[in-house]
Structure formats: structure tokens, C-alpha cells
Coordinates of C-alpha atoms in Angstrom, one line a residue:
X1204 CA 10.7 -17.4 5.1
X1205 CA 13.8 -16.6 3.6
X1206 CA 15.3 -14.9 0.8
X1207 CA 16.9 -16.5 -2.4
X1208 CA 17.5 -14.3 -4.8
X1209 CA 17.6 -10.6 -5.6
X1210 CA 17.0 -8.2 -8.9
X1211 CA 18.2 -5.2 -8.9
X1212 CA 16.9 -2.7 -11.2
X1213 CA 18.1 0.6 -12.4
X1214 CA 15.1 2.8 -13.5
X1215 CA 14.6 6.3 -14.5
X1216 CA 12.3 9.0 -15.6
X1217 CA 12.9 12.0 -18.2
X1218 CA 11.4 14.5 -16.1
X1219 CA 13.8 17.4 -16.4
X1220 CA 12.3 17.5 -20.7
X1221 CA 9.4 19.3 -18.4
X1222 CA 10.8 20.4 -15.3
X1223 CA 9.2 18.5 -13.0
X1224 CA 10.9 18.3 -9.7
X1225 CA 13.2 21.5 -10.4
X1226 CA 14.2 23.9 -7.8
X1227 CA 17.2 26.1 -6.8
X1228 CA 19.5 23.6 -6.3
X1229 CA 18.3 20.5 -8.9
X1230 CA 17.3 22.6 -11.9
X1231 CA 17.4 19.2 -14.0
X1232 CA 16.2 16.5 -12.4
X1233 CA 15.2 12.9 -14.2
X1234 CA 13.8 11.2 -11.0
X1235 CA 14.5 7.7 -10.5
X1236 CA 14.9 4.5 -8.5
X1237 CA 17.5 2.2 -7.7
X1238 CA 15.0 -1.1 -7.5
X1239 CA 14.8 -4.1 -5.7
X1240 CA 12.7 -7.5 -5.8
X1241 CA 13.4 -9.8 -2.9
X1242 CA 12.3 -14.0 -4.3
X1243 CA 11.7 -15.8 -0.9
X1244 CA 11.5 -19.9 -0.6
X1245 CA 7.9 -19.5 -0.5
X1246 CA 7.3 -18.2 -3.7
X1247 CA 6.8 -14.2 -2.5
X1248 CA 7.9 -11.1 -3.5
X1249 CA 9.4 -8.4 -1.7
X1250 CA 9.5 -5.0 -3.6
X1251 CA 11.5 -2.3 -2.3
X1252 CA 13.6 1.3 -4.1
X1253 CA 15.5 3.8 -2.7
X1254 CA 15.3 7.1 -4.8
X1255 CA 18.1 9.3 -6.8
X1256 CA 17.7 12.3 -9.6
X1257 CA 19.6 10.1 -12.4
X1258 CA 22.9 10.6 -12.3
X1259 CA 24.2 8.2 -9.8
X1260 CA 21.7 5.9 -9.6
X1261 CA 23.7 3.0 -11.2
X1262 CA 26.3 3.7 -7.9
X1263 CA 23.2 2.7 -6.0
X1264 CA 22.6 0.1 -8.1
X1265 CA 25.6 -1.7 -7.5
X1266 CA 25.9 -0.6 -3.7
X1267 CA 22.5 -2.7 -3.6
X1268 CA 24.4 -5.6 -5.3
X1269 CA 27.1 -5.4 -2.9
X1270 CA 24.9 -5.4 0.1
X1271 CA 22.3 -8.2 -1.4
X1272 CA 24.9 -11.2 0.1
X1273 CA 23.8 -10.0 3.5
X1274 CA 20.0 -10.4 2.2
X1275 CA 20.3 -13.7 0.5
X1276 CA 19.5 -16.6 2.9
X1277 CA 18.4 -14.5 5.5
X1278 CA 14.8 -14.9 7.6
X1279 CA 12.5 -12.3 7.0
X1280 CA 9.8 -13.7 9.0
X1281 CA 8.7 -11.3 11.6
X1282 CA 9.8 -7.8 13.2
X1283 CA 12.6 -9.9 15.2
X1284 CA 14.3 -11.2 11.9
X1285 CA 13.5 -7.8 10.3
X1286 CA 15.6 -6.0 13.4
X1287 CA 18.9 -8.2 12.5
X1288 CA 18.7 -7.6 9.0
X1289 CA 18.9 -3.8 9.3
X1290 CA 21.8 -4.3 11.8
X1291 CA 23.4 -7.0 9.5
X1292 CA 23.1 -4.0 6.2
X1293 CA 24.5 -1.2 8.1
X1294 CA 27.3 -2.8 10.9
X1295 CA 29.8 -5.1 8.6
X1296 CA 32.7 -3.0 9.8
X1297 CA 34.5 -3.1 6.2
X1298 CA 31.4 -1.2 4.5
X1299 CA 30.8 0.9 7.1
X1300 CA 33.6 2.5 6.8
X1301 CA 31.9 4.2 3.8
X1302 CA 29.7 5.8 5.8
X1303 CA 29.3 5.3 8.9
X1304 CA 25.8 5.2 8.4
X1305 CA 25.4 7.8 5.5
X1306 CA 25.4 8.1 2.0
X1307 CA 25.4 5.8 -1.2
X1308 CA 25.6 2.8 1.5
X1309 CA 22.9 3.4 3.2
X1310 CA 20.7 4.5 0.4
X1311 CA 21.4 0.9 -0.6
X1312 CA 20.6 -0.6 2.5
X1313 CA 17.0 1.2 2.5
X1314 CA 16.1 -0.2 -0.8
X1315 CA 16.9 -3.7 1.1
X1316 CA 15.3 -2.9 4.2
X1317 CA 12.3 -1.5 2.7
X1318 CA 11.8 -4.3 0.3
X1319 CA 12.2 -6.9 3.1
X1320 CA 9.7 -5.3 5.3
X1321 CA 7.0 -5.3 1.7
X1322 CA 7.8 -8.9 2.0
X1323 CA 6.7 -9.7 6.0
X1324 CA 3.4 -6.9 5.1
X1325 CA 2.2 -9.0 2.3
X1326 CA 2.8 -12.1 3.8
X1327 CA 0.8 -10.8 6.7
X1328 CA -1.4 -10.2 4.3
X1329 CA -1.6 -6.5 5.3
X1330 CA -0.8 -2.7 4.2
X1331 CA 2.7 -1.5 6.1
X1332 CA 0.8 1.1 8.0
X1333 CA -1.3 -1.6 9.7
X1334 CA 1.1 -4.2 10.1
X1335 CA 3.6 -1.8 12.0
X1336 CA 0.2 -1.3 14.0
X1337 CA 0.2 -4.1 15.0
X1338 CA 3.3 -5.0 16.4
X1339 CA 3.7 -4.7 20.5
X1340 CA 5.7 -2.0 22.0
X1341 CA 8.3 -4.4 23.0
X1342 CA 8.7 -5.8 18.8
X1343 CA 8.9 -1.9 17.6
X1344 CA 11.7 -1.1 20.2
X1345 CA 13.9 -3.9 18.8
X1346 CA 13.4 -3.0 15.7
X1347 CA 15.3 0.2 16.3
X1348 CA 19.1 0.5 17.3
X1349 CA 19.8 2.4 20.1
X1350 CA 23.7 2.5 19.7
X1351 CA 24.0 6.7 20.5
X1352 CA 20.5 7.3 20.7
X1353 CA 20.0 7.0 24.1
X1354 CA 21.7 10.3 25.5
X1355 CA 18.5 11.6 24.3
X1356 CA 16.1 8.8 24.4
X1357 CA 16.4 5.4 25.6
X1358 CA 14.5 1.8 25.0
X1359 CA 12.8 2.8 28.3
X1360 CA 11.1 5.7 27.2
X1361 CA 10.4 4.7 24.1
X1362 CA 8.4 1.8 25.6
X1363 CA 6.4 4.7 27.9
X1364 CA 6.0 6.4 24.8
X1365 CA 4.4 3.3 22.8
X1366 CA 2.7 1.8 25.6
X1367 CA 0.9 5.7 26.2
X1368 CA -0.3 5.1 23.0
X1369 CA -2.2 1.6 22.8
X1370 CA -4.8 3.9 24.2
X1371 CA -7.1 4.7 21.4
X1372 CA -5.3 2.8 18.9
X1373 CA -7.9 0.8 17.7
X1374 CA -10.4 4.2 17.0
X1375 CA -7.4 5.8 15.6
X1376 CA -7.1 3.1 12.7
X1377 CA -10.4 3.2 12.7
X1378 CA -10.5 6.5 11.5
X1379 CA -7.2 6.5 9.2
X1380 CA -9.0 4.3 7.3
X1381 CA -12.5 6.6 7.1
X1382 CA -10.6 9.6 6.6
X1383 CA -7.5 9.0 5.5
X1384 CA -4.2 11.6 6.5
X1385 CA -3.5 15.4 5.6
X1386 CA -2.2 16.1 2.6
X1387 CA -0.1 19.7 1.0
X1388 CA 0.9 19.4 -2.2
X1389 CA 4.6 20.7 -4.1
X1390 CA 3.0 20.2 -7.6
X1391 CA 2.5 24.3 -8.2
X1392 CA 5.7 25.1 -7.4
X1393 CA 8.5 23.9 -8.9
X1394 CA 11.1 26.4 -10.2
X1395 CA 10.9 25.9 -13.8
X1396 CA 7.1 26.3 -13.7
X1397 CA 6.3 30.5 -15.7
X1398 CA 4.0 32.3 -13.2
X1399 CA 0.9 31.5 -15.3
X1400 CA 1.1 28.0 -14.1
X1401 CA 2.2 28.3 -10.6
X1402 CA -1.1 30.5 -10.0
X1403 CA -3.3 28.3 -12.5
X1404 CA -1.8 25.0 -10.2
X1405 CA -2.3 26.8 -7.1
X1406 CA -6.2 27.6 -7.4
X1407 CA -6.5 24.0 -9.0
X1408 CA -5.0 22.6 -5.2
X1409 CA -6.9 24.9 -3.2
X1410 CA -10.2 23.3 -5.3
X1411 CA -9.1 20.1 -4.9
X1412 CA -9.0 20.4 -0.9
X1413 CA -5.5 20.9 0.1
X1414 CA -5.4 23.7 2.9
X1415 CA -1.5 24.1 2.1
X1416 CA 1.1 24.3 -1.0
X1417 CA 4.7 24.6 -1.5
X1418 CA 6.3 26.9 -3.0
X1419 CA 10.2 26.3 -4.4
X1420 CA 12.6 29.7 -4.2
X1421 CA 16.3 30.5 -3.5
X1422 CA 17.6 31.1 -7.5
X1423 CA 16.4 34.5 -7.8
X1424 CA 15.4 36.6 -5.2
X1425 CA 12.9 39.2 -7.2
X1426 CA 11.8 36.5 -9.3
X1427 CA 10.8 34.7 -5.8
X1428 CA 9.1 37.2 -4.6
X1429 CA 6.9 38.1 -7.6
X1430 CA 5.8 34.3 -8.0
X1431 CA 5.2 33.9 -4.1
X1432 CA 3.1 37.4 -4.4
X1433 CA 1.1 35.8 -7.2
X1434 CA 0.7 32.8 -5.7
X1435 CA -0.9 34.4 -2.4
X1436 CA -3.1 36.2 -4.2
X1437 CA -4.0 33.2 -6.2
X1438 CA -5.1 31.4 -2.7
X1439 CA -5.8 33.9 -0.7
X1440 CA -4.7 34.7 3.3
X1441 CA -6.1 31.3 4.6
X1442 CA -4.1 28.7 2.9
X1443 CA -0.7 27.9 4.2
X1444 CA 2.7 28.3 1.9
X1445 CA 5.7 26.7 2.5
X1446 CA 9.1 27.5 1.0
X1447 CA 12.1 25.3 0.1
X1448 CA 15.4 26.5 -0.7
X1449 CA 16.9 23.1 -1.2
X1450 CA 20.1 23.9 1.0
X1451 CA 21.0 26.7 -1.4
X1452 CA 21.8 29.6 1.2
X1453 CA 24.4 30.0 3.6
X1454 CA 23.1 30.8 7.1
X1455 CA 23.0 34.9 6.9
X1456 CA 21.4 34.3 3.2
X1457 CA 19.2 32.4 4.6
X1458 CA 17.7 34.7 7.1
X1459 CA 18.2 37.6 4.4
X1460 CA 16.3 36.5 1.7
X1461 CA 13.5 34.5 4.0
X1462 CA 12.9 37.8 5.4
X1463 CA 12.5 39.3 2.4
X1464 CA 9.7 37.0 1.7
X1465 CA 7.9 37.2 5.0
X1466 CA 5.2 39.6 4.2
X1467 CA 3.7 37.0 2.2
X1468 CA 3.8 35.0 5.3
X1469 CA 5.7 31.6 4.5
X1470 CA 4.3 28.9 7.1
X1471 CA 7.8 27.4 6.8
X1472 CA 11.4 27.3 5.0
X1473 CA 12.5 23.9 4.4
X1474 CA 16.2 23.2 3.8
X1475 CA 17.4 26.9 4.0
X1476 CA 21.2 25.8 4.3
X1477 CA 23.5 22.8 4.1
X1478 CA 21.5 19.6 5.9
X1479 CA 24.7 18.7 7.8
X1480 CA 24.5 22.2 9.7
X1481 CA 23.0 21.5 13.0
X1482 CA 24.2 24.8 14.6
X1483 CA 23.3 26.7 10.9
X1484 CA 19.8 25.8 11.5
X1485 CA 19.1 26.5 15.1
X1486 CA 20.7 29.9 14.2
X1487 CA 18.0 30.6 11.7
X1488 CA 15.2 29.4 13.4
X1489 CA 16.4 31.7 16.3
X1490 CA 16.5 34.5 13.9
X1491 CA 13.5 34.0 11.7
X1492 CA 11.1 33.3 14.6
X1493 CA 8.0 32.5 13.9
X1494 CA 8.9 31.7 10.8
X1495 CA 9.3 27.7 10.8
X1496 CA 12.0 26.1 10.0
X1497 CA 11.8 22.3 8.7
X1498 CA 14.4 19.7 7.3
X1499 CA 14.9 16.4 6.7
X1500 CA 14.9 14.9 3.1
X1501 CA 19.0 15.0 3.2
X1502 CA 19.6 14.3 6.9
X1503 CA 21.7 11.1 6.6
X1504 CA 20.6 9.2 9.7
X1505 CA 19.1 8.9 13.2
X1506 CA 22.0 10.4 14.8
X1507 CA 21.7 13.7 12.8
X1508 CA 17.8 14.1 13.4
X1509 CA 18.6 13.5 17.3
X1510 CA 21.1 16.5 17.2
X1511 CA 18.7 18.6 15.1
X1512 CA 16.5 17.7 17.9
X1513 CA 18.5 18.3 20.9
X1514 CA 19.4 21.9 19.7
X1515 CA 16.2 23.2 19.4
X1516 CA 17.4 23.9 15.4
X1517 CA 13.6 22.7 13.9
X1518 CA 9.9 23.0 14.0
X1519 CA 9.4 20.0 11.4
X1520 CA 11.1 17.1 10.9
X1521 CA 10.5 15.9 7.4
X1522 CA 12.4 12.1 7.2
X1523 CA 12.4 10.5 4.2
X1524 CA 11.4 6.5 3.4
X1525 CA 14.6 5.4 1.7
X1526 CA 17.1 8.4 2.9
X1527 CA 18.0 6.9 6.1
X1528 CA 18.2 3.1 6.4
X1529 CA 14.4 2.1 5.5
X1530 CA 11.9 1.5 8.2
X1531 CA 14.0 0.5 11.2
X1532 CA 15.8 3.5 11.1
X1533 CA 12.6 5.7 10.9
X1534 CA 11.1 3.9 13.9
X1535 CA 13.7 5.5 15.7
X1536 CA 13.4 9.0 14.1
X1537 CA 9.0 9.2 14.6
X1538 CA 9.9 8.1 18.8
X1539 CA 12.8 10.9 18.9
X1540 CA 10.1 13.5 17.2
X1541 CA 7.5 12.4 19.4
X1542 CA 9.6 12.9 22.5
X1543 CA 10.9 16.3 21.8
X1544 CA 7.6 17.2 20.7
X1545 CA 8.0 17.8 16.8
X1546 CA 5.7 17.6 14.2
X1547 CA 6.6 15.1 12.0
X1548 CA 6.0 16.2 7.8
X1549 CA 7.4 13.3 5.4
X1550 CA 9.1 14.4 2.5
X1551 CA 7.2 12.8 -0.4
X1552 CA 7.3 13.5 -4.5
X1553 CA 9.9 11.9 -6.1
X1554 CA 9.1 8.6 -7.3
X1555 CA 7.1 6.5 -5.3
X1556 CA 8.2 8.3 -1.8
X1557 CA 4.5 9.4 -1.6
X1558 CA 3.1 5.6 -1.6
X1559 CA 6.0 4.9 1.3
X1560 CA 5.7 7.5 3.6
X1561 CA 2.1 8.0 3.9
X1562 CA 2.8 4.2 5.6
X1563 CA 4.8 6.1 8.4
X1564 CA 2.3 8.9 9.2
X1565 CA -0.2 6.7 9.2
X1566 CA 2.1 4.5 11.8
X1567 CA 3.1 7.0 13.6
X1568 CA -0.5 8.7 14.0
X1569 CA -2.0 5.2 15.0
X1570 CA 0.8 4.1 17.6
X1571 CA 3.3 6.4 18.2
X1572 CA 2.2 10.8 18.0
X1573 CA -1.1 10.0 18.4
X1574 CA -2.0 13.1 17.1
X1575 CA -2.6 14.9 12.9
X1576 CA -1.9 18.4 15.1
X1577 CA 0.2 20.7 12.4
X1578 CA 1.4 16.8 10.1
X1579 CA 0.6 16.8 6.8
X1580 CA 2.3 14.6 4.5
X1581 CA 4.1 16.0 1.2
X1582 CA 2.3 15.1 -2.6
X1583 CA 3.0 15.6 -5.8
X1584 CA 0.8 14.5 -9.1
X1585 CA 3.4 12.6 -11.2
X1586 CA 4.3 8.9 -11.2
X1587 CA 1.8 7.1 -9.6
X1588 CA 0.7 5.7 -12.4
X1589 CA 3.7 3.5 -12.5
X1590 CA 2.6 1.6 -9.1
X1591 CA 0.7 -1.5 -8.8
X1592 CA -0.8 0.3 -5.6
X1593 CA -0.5 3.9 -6.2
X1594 CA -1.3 6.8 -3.7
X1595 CA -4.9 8.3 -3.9
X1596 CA -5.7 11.7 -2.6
X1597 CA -9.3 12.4 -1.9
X1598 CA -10.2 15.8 -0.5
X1599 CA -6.4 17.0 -0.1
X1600 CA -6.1 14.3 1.8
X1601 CA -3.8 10.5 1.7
X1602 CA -6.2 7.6 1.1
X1603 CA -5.5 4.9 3.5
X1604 CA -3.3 2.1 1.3
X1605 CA -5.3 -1.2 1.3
X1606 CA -3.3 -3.6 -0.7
X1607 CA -0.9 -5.8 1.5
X1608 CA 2.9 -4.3 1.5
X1609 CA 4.6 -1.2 1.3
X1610 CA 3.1 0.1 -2.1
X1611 CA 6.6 0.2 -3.2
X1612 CA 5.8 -2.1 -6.1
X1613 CA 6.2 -0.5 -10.1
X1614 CA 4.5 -2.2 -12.9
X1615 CA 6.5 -4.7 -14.9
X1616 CA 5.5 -2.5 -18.2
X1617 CA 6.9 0.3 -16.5
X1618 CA 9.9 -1.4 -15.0
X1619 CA 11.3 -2.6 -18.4
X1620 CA 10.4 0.8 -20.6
X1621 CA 12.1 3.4 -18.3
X1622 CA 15.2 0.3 -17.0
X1623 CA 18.4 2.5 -18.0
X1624 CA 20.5 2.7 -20.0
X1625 CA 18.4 -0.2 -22.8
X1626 CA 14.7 0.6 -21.9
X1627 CA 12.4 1.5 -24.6
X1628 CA 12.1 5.1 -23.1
X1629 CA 15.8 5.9 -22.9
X1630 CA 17.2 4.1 -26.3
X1631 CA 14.5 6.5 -28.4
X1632 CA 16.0 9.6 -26.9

């Protein structure tokens, strides 16, 4: 099966006219995709995006179309052919001088990856989650490239770990697909949200069944703390908040200000300074103890997580599906998290991140952590009705995806109103 042809899309949503997605650091955001159909010689379809906040997104656009001459010709047929593909995106030593490894680059290559991997799912005839499920040990360590990784983890292990795990695999699908995976949810509180509606969305999650909610703070401290107050006395002591400062503090800020919201007992703060600051974080998370610290969205690549890792500097590692490289890459990060023993919390929301990542919980529950101890996976409510497969939540919890592929796939109404700059959407405003 290989590719030959590719479509690359440039699609955005309005939502900063109502504020959905704003926080400290991104008080405007219109959330978008930088899209990608993969037309193999057998008539399939491989749909794949990697995700921006407008601006920008054309960059990706054409970084995608720069990178698609690696994609067209190439076999897609199997984990094997998937594994070279990733290597062949993020190793031509002219682009990678871009990065290495980082940035509008490999954004690009994750909308490729991604969208390759939908392709060998559907042709398997099978949702991501359970394909990757079914791979041996021996296909998911090749998928993964080990250049620097292995100071801290090597093929070997990562094998023990995997092979450890083929134990109860089997009931563990079994149950993924009875019960689905844990679910918090972001949708009460984004910044531009009045208090009114952060506590009226708050009670609404806590009735719907999620057992935790995040909360988004670091513009104005009093204002912070007067939302978080209402929104703990909107829920009560027994439901877990999270905070996100969206890398708005530096490292003594960080500690300042968390503090001064700790009496409303924050289960975590997520992205409490730059994402590149190894040493910032594990400062914090010395400091604030226990108050969690967890990062991850804006981590560029493997290499980062494993030094995040190594110095102790998080108690959650949230990756992201089309940050890093696409799946390859994220095999790499769920064995480095299982092997230091880190929970693993996807960040979700944007568009369509919440039908791709509940894929790698799912994974990395069936076949790699083996365990739902302290994971939950991050939703928001807006979007989904864009996707051919879109998420459900039942119970605050992620319905197992069904449909063969990565559920990366958008309507074709949807695809041509919001395409920018000419889409319906955009040329009425």
C-alpha cells in the first residue's frame, strides 16, 4: 500500500468571538488544524492534522507540503513501513536543521505520521487503540527511535516492559471497551468564562460524572482566587481541581502565586513556567510539594520528556498527539513514563486532540502501564461535531472509539466551510 497523493488543508475555527480555549497566556484563540488526507493505490484514505490557535497555521500548512515528497510513494503497510516513515519525516539532514526535532517541522511531520498510521488502522479494519494492541513487543520497539533515549531506557527494557504486559491484555481490552477510560474535563474553566458560568459549568461536570475539572489561572491573581473559591464551593471537597498557568510565571511566580491558591487544594499546576525549563520545573515541584506538578502539551520531543523524567521535575506527563512527531514518537514517551513510574494525563481540547489521544491511553492502559491509577485523559465539549467519528463521554468517562482509524477524520461540510482564508465561515466575517 502506498501513497500517491496528498491534500493539505488549512482549517480554522472562530472560537476566540466566545472565548473558548482562553487562558493566561492565549486570551484569543481560534483553534484550528493544519489537515491532511493521505490517497493510497488502493483507493484508501489516510486522515491525519496537527493542531495550531490560527495564526500560523498556514506555516504548518506549507511545512506539510514540504515534507509530503517524503510521503508520496512511500509503503504504509504495516508498523515496519510505518517505523521508516517517521525516521524518513524527521532525519533529512537539510530540514532538520530547522529543528532538530522541534517546532513547525515537526508539527508537520505529526500531521503525516498521524495520518499514515489512520491509513494502516482502517485498512486493518480497526480503531488505533486496538490495532497498536495488537502489534508484538518486538513491532512497537521499532517503531520508536532510540537515537539518545537510551541513557535512560533502552530497546531492552522496553521489550521487558511490553512483554510484562501481554499479561492480562486480552481482559484489559476487554474492559476498555465495557467501560471505557477516565475522563476530567477543562470546559468550566477557561479564562474568559464570568464566575457565574465557571460555577454553573462546574456543577453541570460534577452531574455528568467527571470526578475532576480544570481550572485556567495566572492573569490575575485575586481574580484567581475568587473564581477557584467559587468553583470549590460549587463542587465541593471531593472533586479534584487542577490549575494551568499556560507557562505564564517565572519559576519564584510560580511557587508564589500557586501557594497562594493552595488552600483551595489544587490537585495539580500544569505548565507553571516556560516548557523548555527542565531545572525550573523540578525546582517547583521541590518547592510546592504535594502539590503536583504536570506538563507536556509544549514539550517538543522525546528527548525533552526523558530529561523531565530523569530530574525528577513532574508528577504528570501530559503528551500531546500531534506536538511531538505523531504516534512513533509517543510510543517512546508512554515506555519512558512507564519506566520512571509517571502517570501519564494527555492533553486533549483543542480540535480533535480529544478523538486522538484517548487512542494512546487506551494503548498504553492495554499494553504498556497496565494500570487507570491517577490517568485521566483531558475533554472539552466543543468540536466534535466536526468528526466523522467523534469522542463520546459517557459517565465522565472516554467511550471506547469503534470505527477503524485514528478518529482524526472532519466532515467534508466542515472541511470546506471553516478551510481559511475562502471558507464560507471566514469570507462572512
Amino acid at each position: 500500500m502506498t501513497i500517491t497523493a496528498v491534500d493539505v488543508i488549512d482549517v480554522r475555527f472562530p472560537t476566540s468571538r466566545s472565548l473558548d480555549g482562553s487562558d493566561a497566556m492565549n486570551p484569543d484563540p481560534d483553534y484550528s488544524a493544519a489537515y491532511v488526507v493521505l490517497h493510497a493505490d488502493d483507493g484508501r484514505e489516510g486522515h491525519g492534522f496537527t493542531f495550531t490557535i490560527g495564526r500560523g497555521n498556514d506555516i504548518c500548512c506549507a511545512a506539510i507540503e514540504t515534507l509530503s515528497e517524503y510521503v508520496i510513494g512511500a509503503d504504509v503497510d504495516g508498523p515496519a513501513a510505518l517505523g521508516d516513515l517517521y525516521r524518513r519525516l524527521t532525519h533529512d539532514s537539510q530540514i532538520r536543521w530547522l529543528g532538530p526535532e522541534k517546532g513547525v517541522m515537526h508539527l508537520a511531520a505529526a500531521a503525516l505520521v498521524n495520518a499514515a498510521w489512520d491509513l494502516a488502522a482502517r485498512r486493518a479494519g480497526l480503531p488505533l487503540w486496538k490495532y497498536l494492541s495488537g502489534l508484538t513487543p518486538e513491532e512497537i520497539v521499532a517503531c520508536v527511535d532510540w537515537r539518545y533515549l537510551t541513557d535512560a531506557l533502552t530497546p531492552e527494557a522496553a521489550l521487558a516492559i511490553l512483554r510484562e504486559a501481554e499479561e492480562g491484555k486480552a481482559e484489559r481490552i476487554a474492559e476498555i471497551e465495557r467501560d471505557g477510560y477516565p475522563a476530567y474535563t477543562t470546559s468550566p474553566g477557561w479564562l474568559g468564562y464570568d464566575d457565574e458560568k465557571v460555577v454553573r459549568l462546574a456543577r453541570e461536570a460534577v452531574a455528568e460524572g467527571y470526578t475532576q475539572i480544570k481550572l485556567k489561572v495566572g492573569a490575575d491573581l485575586e481574580d484567581d482566587r475568587r473564581r477557584f473559591a467559587a468553583a470549590r464551593s460549587a463542587v465541593g471537597p471531593g472533586i479534584r481541581i487542577a490549575v494551568d498557568a499556560n507557562q505564564r510565571w517565572d519559576v519564584d511566580q510560580a511557587v508564589e502565586w500557586t501557594k497562594a491558591l493552595a488552600e483551595f487544594d489544587p490537585w495539580w499546576i500544569e505548565e507553571p513556567t516556560s516548557p523548555d525549563d527542565v531545572l525550573g520545573h523540578a525546582a517547583i515541584r521541590k518547592r510546592l510539594a504535594p502539590i503536583k506538578v504536570a506538563t507536556g502539551e509544549h514539550v517538543h520531543n522525546r528527548v525533552m520528556f526523558k530529561q523531565l523524567l530523569q530530574a525528577g521535575a513532574i508528577d504528570f506527563l501530559q503528551l500531546d498527539a500531534a506536538r511531538v512527531a505523531g504516534v512513533n514518537e509517543n510510543l517512546a514517551i508512554l515506555l519512558l513514563a512507564k519506566h520512571f513510574g509517571v502517570p501519564v494525563c494527555p492533553h486533549a481540547g483543542g480540535v480533535g486532540l480529544c478523538e486522538l489521544v484517548c487512542h494512546l491511553s487506551m494503548f498504553d492502559y492495554t499494553s504498556v502501564s497496565a494500570t487507570m491509577d491517577d490517568r485521566v485523559i483531558e475533554y472539552v465539549d466543543h468540536l466534535h461535531e466536526h468528526f466523522t467519528a467523534p469522542t463520546v463521554i459517557e459517565n465522565g468517562r472516554y467511550r471506547a472509539p469503534t470505527e477503524p482509524g485514528f478518529s482524526a477524520e472532519m466532515k467534508r461540510d466542515s472541511l470546506i466551510r471553516f478551510s481559511y482564508p475562502h471558507g464560507p465561515e471566514w469570507r462572512s466575517n
